[in-house]
Short mmCIF file of C-alpha atoms in Angstrom, two decimals:
data_model
loop_
_atom_site.label_atom_id
_atom_site.label_comp_id
_atom_site.label_asym_id
_atom_site.label_seq_id
_atom_site.Cartn_x
_atom_site.Cartn_y
_atom_site.Cartn_z
CA UNK A 1 -5.44 3.15 -13.01
CA UNK A 2 -6.21 6.85 -13.55
CA UNK A 3 -3.88 9.66 -12.48
CA UNK A 4 -6.59 10.81 -10.04
CA UNK A 5 -6.68 7.37 -8.40
CA UNK A 6 -2.88 7.35 -8.23
CA UNK A 7 -2.82 10.74 -6.48
CA UNK A 8 -5.38 9.53 -3.92
CA UNK A 9 -3.47 6.32 -3.34
CA UNK A 10 -0.20 8.16 -2.77
CA UNK A 11 -1.90 10.59 -0.38
CA UNK A 12 -3.29 7.76 1.71
CA UNK A 13 -0.08 5.74 1.86
CA UNK A 14 2.61 8.34 2.39
CA UNK A 15 1.52 9.94 5.68
CA UNK A 16 3.56 7.67 7.96
CA UNK A 17 3.87 8.32 11.72
CA UNK A 18 7.19 8.47 13.56
CA UNK A 19 7.29 5.75 16.23
CA UNK A 20 9.28 2.87 17.66
CA UNK A 21 8.86 0.14 15.06
CA UNK A 22 9.06 -3.53 14.31
CA UNK A 23 8.26 -3.02 10.62
CA UNK A 24 10.18 -0.58 8.43
CA UNK A 25 8.36 1.17 5.59
CA UNK A 26 10.22 2.72 2.64
CA UNK A 27 8.66 4.62 -0.25
CA UNK A 28 9.59 6.26 -3.53
CA UNK A 29 8.06 7.98 -6.55
CA UNK A 30 9.00 6.35 -9.86
CA UNK A 31 9.70 8.40 -12.99
CA UNK A 32 11.39 7.96 -16.33
CA UNK A 33 13.50 11.05 -15.76
CA UNK A 34 15.36 9.18 -13.00
CA UNK A 35 16.70 6.60 -15.46
CA UNK A 36 20.34 7.13 -16.59
CA UNK A 37 20.21 7.54 -20.34
CA UNK A 38 16.47 8.19 -20.30
CA UNK A 39 13.45 6.12 -19.37
CA UNK A 40 9.77 6.26 -20.30
CA UNK A 41 9.10 10.01 -20.55
CA UNK A 42 5.39 9.86 -19.67
CA UNK A 43 5.47 6.81 -17.38
CA UNK A 44 4.85 7.24 -13.67
CA UNK A 45 4.42 5.16 -10.54
CA UNK A 46 5.02 4.69 -6.82
CA UNK A 47 6.56 1.98 -4.65
CA UNK A 48 5.95 1.17 -0.99
CA UNK A 49 8.27 -1.41 0.57
CA UNK A 50 7.43 -2.77 4.04
CA UNK A 51 10.16 -4.84 5.71
CA UNK A 52 9.51 -7.17 8.64
CA UNK A 53 12.32 -9.58 9.49
CA UNK A 54 13.40 -11.10 6.18
CA UNK A 55 9.99 -10.56 4.53
CA UNK A 56 9.75 -7.75 1.99
CA UNK A 57 6.17 -6.75 1.20
CA UNK A 58 5.72 -4.53 -1.84
CA UNK A 59 2.94 -2.32 -3.19
CA UNK A 60 3.59 -0.81 -6.63
CA UNK A 61 1.50 1.43 -8.87
CA UNK A 62 2.21 2.37 -12.49
CA UNK A 63 0.73 4.26 -15.39
CA UNK A 64 1.42 5.00 -19.07
CA UNK A 65 3.88 2.14 -19.46
CA UNK A 66 4.35 -0.44 -22.23
CA UNK A 67 4.43 -4.17 -21.45
CA UNK A 68 6.04 -4.63 -18.04
CA UNK A 69 8.81 -7.24 -18.01
CA UNK A 70 10.01 -7.02 -14.42
CA UNK A 71 10.55 -5.01 -11.24
CA UNK A 72 13.51 -5.03 -8.86
CA UNK A 73 15.37 -3.32 -6.05
CA UNK A 74 18.87 -2.37 -7.19
CA UNK A 75 21.84 -1.17 -5.18
CA UNK A 76 23.06 2.14 -6.55
CA UNK A 77 23.07 5.91 -6.16
CA UNK A 78 21.05 8.35 -8.32
CA UNK A 79 22.28 8.50 -11.90
CA UNK A 80 24.17 5.22 -11.63
CA UNK A 81 22.96 1.78 -12.72
CA UNK A 82 23.46 -0.81 -10.00
CA UNK A 83 23.11 -4.55 -9.53
CA UNK A 84 19.76 -6.22 -8.77
CA UNK A 85 19.60 -7.24 -5.11
CA UNK A 86 15.90 -8.19 -4.80
CA UNK A 87 13.94 -9.44 -7.82
CA UNK A 88 10.14 -9.37 -7.86
CA UNK A 89 10.32 -11.95 -10.61
CA UNK A 90 6.57 -12.62 -10.84
CA UNK A 91 5.75 -9.04 -11.83
CA UNK A 92 5.01 -8.72 -15.54
CA UNK A 93 2.08 -7.37 -17.51
CA UNK A 94 1.31 -10.78 -19.01
CA UNK A 95 0.93 -12.50 -15.62
CA UNK A 96 -1.82 -10.08 -14.59
CA UNK A 97 0.22 -8.99 -11.58
CA UNK A 98 -0.26 -5.33 -12.48
CA UNK A 99 -4.04 -5.50 -12.50
CA UNK A 100 -5.45 -2.00 -12.91
CA UNK A 101 -2.00 -0.49 -12.55
CA UNK A 102 -1.42 -1.96 -9.06
CA UNK A 103 0.72 -4.88 -7.94
CA UNK A 104 1.39 -6.25 -4.46
CA UNK A 105 2.91 -9.29 -2.80
CA UNK A 106 5.92 -10.35 -0.77
CA UNK A 107 9.30 -12.05 -1.10
CA UNK A 108 12.08 -13.01 1.31
CA UNK A 109 15.62 -11.66 1.32
CA UNK A 110 18.91 -12.16 3.12
CA UNK A 111 18.99 -10.53 6.56
CA UNK A 112 22.38 -8.87 5.95
CA UNK A 113 21.01 -7.23 2.81
CA UNK A 114 17.84 -6.20 4.64
CA UNK A 115 19.88 -4.57 7.40
CA UNK A 116 21.88 -2.57 4.84
CA UNK A 117 18.75 -1.39 3.01
CA UNK A 118 17.21 -0.23 6.31
CA UNK A 119 20.42 1.55 7.32
CA UNK A 120 20.94 3.18 3.92
CA UNK A 121 17.71 3.29 1.88
CA UNK A 122 18.98 6.13 -0.32
CA UNK A 123 21.65 3.74 -1.62
CA UNK A 124 18.95 1.55 -3.20
CA UNK A 125 16.34 2.16 -5.87
CA UNK A 126 13.25 0.50 -7.32
CA UNK A 127 13.25 -0.04 -11.09
CA UNK A 128 10.35 -1.16 -13.29
CA UNK A 129 11.32 -2.50 -16.74
CA UNK A 130 9.27 -2.75 -19.94
CA UNK A 131 9.71 -4.22 -23.41
CA UNK A 132 10.29 -0.70 -24.75
CA UNK A 133 12.76 0.17 -21.99
CA UNK A 134 14.43 -3.11 -20.94
CA UNK A 135 17.13 -1.26 -19.02
CA UNK A 136 14.56 0.56 -16.93
CA UNK A 137 11.38 2.53 -17.66
CA UNK A 138 10.72 4.27 -14.33
CA UNK A 139 12.87 4.45 -11.24
CA UNK A 140 13.14 6.03 -7.79
CA UNK A 141 15.54 5.99 -4.82
CA UNK A 142 14.08 4.60 -1.59
CA UNK A 143 13.37 6.96 1.29
CA UNK A 144 11.89 6.63 4.77
CA UNK A 145 12.54 4.21 7.56
CA UNK A 146 9.51 4.72 9.79
CA UNK A 147 7.18 1.89 10.60
CA UNK A 148 4.61 0.07 12.66
CA UNK A 149 4.66 0.73 16.37
CA UNK A 150 5.93 -2.10 18.53
CA UNK A 151 4.03 -0.68 21.55
CA UNK A 152 0.55 -1.64 20.35
CA UNK A 153 -1.70 -3.46 22.79
CA UNK A 154 -2.46 -6.80 21.09
CA UNK A 155 -5.50 -7.38 23.33
CA UNK A 156 -7.15 -4.23 21.95
CA UNK A 157 -7.39 -5.43 18.35
CA UNK A 158 -6.31 -8.84 17.10
CA UNK A 159 -4.78 -8.64 13.63
CA UNK A 160 -6.13 -11.43 11.41
CA UNK A 161 -6.31 -12.23 7.71
CA UNK A 162 -9.60 -10.32 7.45
CA UNK A 163 -9.08 -7.57 10.05
CA UNK A 164 -6.64 -4.67 10.00
CA UNK A 165 -5.64 -3.13 13.34
CA UNK A 166 -4.74 0.52 12.79
CA UNK A 167 -4.03 3.68 14.80
CA UNK A 168 -2.01 1.87 17.46
CA UNK A 169 -4.47 -1.05 17.51
CA UNK A 170 -7.44 1.10 18.51
CA UNK A 171 -9.44 0.63 15.31
CA UNK A 172 -10.37 -2.66 13.63
CA UNK A 173 -11.18 -2.39 9.91
CA UNK A 174 -13.02 -5.17 8.08
CA UNK A 175 -14.49 -5.35 4.57
CA UNK A 176 -17.01 -7.64 2.90
CA UNK A 177 -17.87 -7.69 -0.79
CA UNK A 178 -20.34 -9.16 -3.26
CA UNK A 179 -20.77 -9.10 -7.03
CA UNK A 180 -23.93 -8.94 -9.19
CA UNK A 181 -23.54 -12.64 -10.12
CA UNK A 182 -23.70 -13.74 -6.47
CA UNK A 183 -20.06 -14.06 -5.49
CA UNK A 184 -19.34 -12.88 -1.97
CA UNK A 185 -16.50 -12.89 0.51
CA UNK A 186 -14.42 -11.06 3.10
CA UNK A 187 -11.55 -8.76 2.22
CA UNK A 188 -8.05 -9.91 3.13
CA UNK A 189 -6.15 -7.18 4.98
CA UNK A 190 -2.49 -6.29 4.55
CA UNK A 191 -1.05 -3.65 6.87
CA UNK A 192 1.54 -1.25 5.43
CA UNK A 193 2.11 1.15 8.33
CA UNK A 194 0.70 1.75 11.82
CA UNK A 195 -2.10 3.79 10.25
CA UNK A 196 -2.61 2.36 6.75
CA UNK A 197 -3.08 -0.80 4.73
CA UNK A 198 -5.07 -2.35 1.92
CA UNK A 199 -7.58 -5.13 1.22
CA UNK A 200 -7.54 -7.66 -1.61
CA UNK A 201 -10.68 -9.61 -2.59
CA UNK A 202 -10.03 -12.04 -5.45
CA UNK A 203 -6.24 -12.44 -5.70
CA UNK A 204 -3.44 -11.43 -3.31
CA UNK A 205 -1.70 -9.64 -6.20
CA UNK A 206 -4.76 -7.46 -6.90
CA UNK A 207 -5.37 -4.74 -4.30
CA UNK A 208 -8.99 -3.54 -4.29
CA UNK A 209 -9.07 -0.92 -1.53
CA UNK A 210 -6.56 1.17 0.43
CA UNK A 211 -7.48 2.34 3.93
CA UNK A 212 -6.22 4.62 6.70
CA UNK A 213 -7.29 5.23 10.31
CA UNK A 214 -5.46 8.24 11.68
CA UNK A 215 -5.27 9.87 15.10
CA UNK A 216 -5.80 13.55 14.24
CA UNK A 217 -6.52 14.64 17.80
CA UNK A 218 -3.44 16.88 17.98
CA UNK A 219 -4.98 19.23 15.41
CA UNK A 220 -8.70 18.32 15.31
CA UNK A 221 -11.42 16.80 17.49
CA UNK A 222 -11.61 13.45 15.73
CA UNK A 223 -9.94 10.27 14.57
CA UNK A 224 -10.09 10.19 10.76
CA UNK A 225 -11.00 7.31 8.42
CA UNK A 226 -9.93 7.42 4.77
CA UNK A 227 -10.39 4.84 2.02
CA UNK A 228 -9.77 4.65 -1.70
CA UNK A 229 -11.25 1.91 -3.89
CA UNK A 230 -9.98 0.33 -7.09
CA UNK A 231 -13.22 -1.56 -7.68
CA UNK A 232 -16.88 -1.22 -8.67
CA UNK A 233 -18.31 -4.16 -6.71
CA UNK A 234 -20.45 -3.81 -3.60
CA UNK A 235 -18.18 -3.20 -0.60
CA UNK A 236 -19.17 -2.74 3.04
CA UNK A 237 -16.34 -1.49 5.23
CA UNK A 238 -16.83 -1.75 9.00
CA UNK A 239 -14.66 0.27 11.38
CA UNK A 240 -14.81 -0.55 15.09
CA UNK A 241 -13.42 1.69 17.82
CA UNK A 242 -12.25 -1.04 20.20
CA UNK A 243 -11.87 1.41 23.08
CA UNK A 244 -15.53 2.50 23.02
CA UNK A 245 -17.32 -0.19 21.02
CA UNK A 246 -18.67 2.36 18.52
CA UNK A 247 -18.95 1.22 14.90
CA UNK A 248 -19.14 3.08 11.60
CA UNK A 249 -19.92 1.41 8.27
CA UNK A 250 -19.30 2.64 4.73
CA UNK A 251 -20.98 1.18 1.64
CA UNK A 252 -20.18 1.17 -2.06
CA UNK A 253 -23.01 -0.13 -4.32
CA UNK A 254 -22.52 -2.71 -7.06
CA UNK A 255 -21.75 -1.26 -10.47
CA UNK A 256 -20.50 2.03 -9.03
CA UNK A 257 -16.91 3.18 -9.05
CA UNK A 258 -15.72 3.33 -5.44
CA UNK A 259 -15.90 6.95 -4.28
CA UNK A 260 -13.08 8.07 -1.95
CA UNK A 261 -13.97 8.17 1.74
CA UNK A 262 -12.52 11.11 3.66
CA UNK A 263 -14.35 11.04 6.98
CA UNK A 264 -12.68 13.65 9.18
CA UNK A 265 -15.29 13.27 11.95
CA UNK A 266 -15.41 9.47 12.12
CA UNK A 267 -14.72 9.00 15.86
CA UNK A 268 -14.49 11.58 18.62
CA UNK A 269 -11.25 12.19 20.50
CA UNK A 270 -9.59 11.11 22.68
#
């Protein structure tokens, strides 16, 4: 994953609305300088942790690291090494779980622990370990605590495996893909916040496209649609405004690196 792609991904995932929530989203920027005793000096990454009940969904990015040997959430303050409380044990370079510098999935955790992380995210940090830095290569304290609105109208947009309901359930995002050798399928959607999520195509641990549908009516005349692709296969993304029935489609040709979509006039307000 290039630094440019990482910057775009962070930009799309970190604008999180303040709302009543049923899902809590925590984020952090990972850096070697945060490691006590020194980590990987040129390594970098991000972590997004979405908590719903006892399910912890993670989305990690990394760059400039040696062979990854693990990733965890630890309990501890900045500058202090703490105990592992949630282990993402499947994450290593050799398993292919960091395909293209991105890894995603979910685990379950004890509810008491979850409650404490939500109440005090700054008391926990994400650590990615490598063979060169087994004690920790890049690290960052968790921040945030905003999440998905619990006031969405479920009859407006029905969230399914292949459809993301964003912007309070007003917009339904779907993606289909095909490859030059004839493979085809529908993207599987994973929602991260009320406005953003991602699609995977081939494996649930390999995110292919991040998306955002944002209500920008307080400072513009439109609802915005953003997308960032980590693929070069043919992708057709369909966005439906369920309140008006209007549809916009976006296409990425086969063999072409996915160009970022930043449509700031996608759908008219209100």
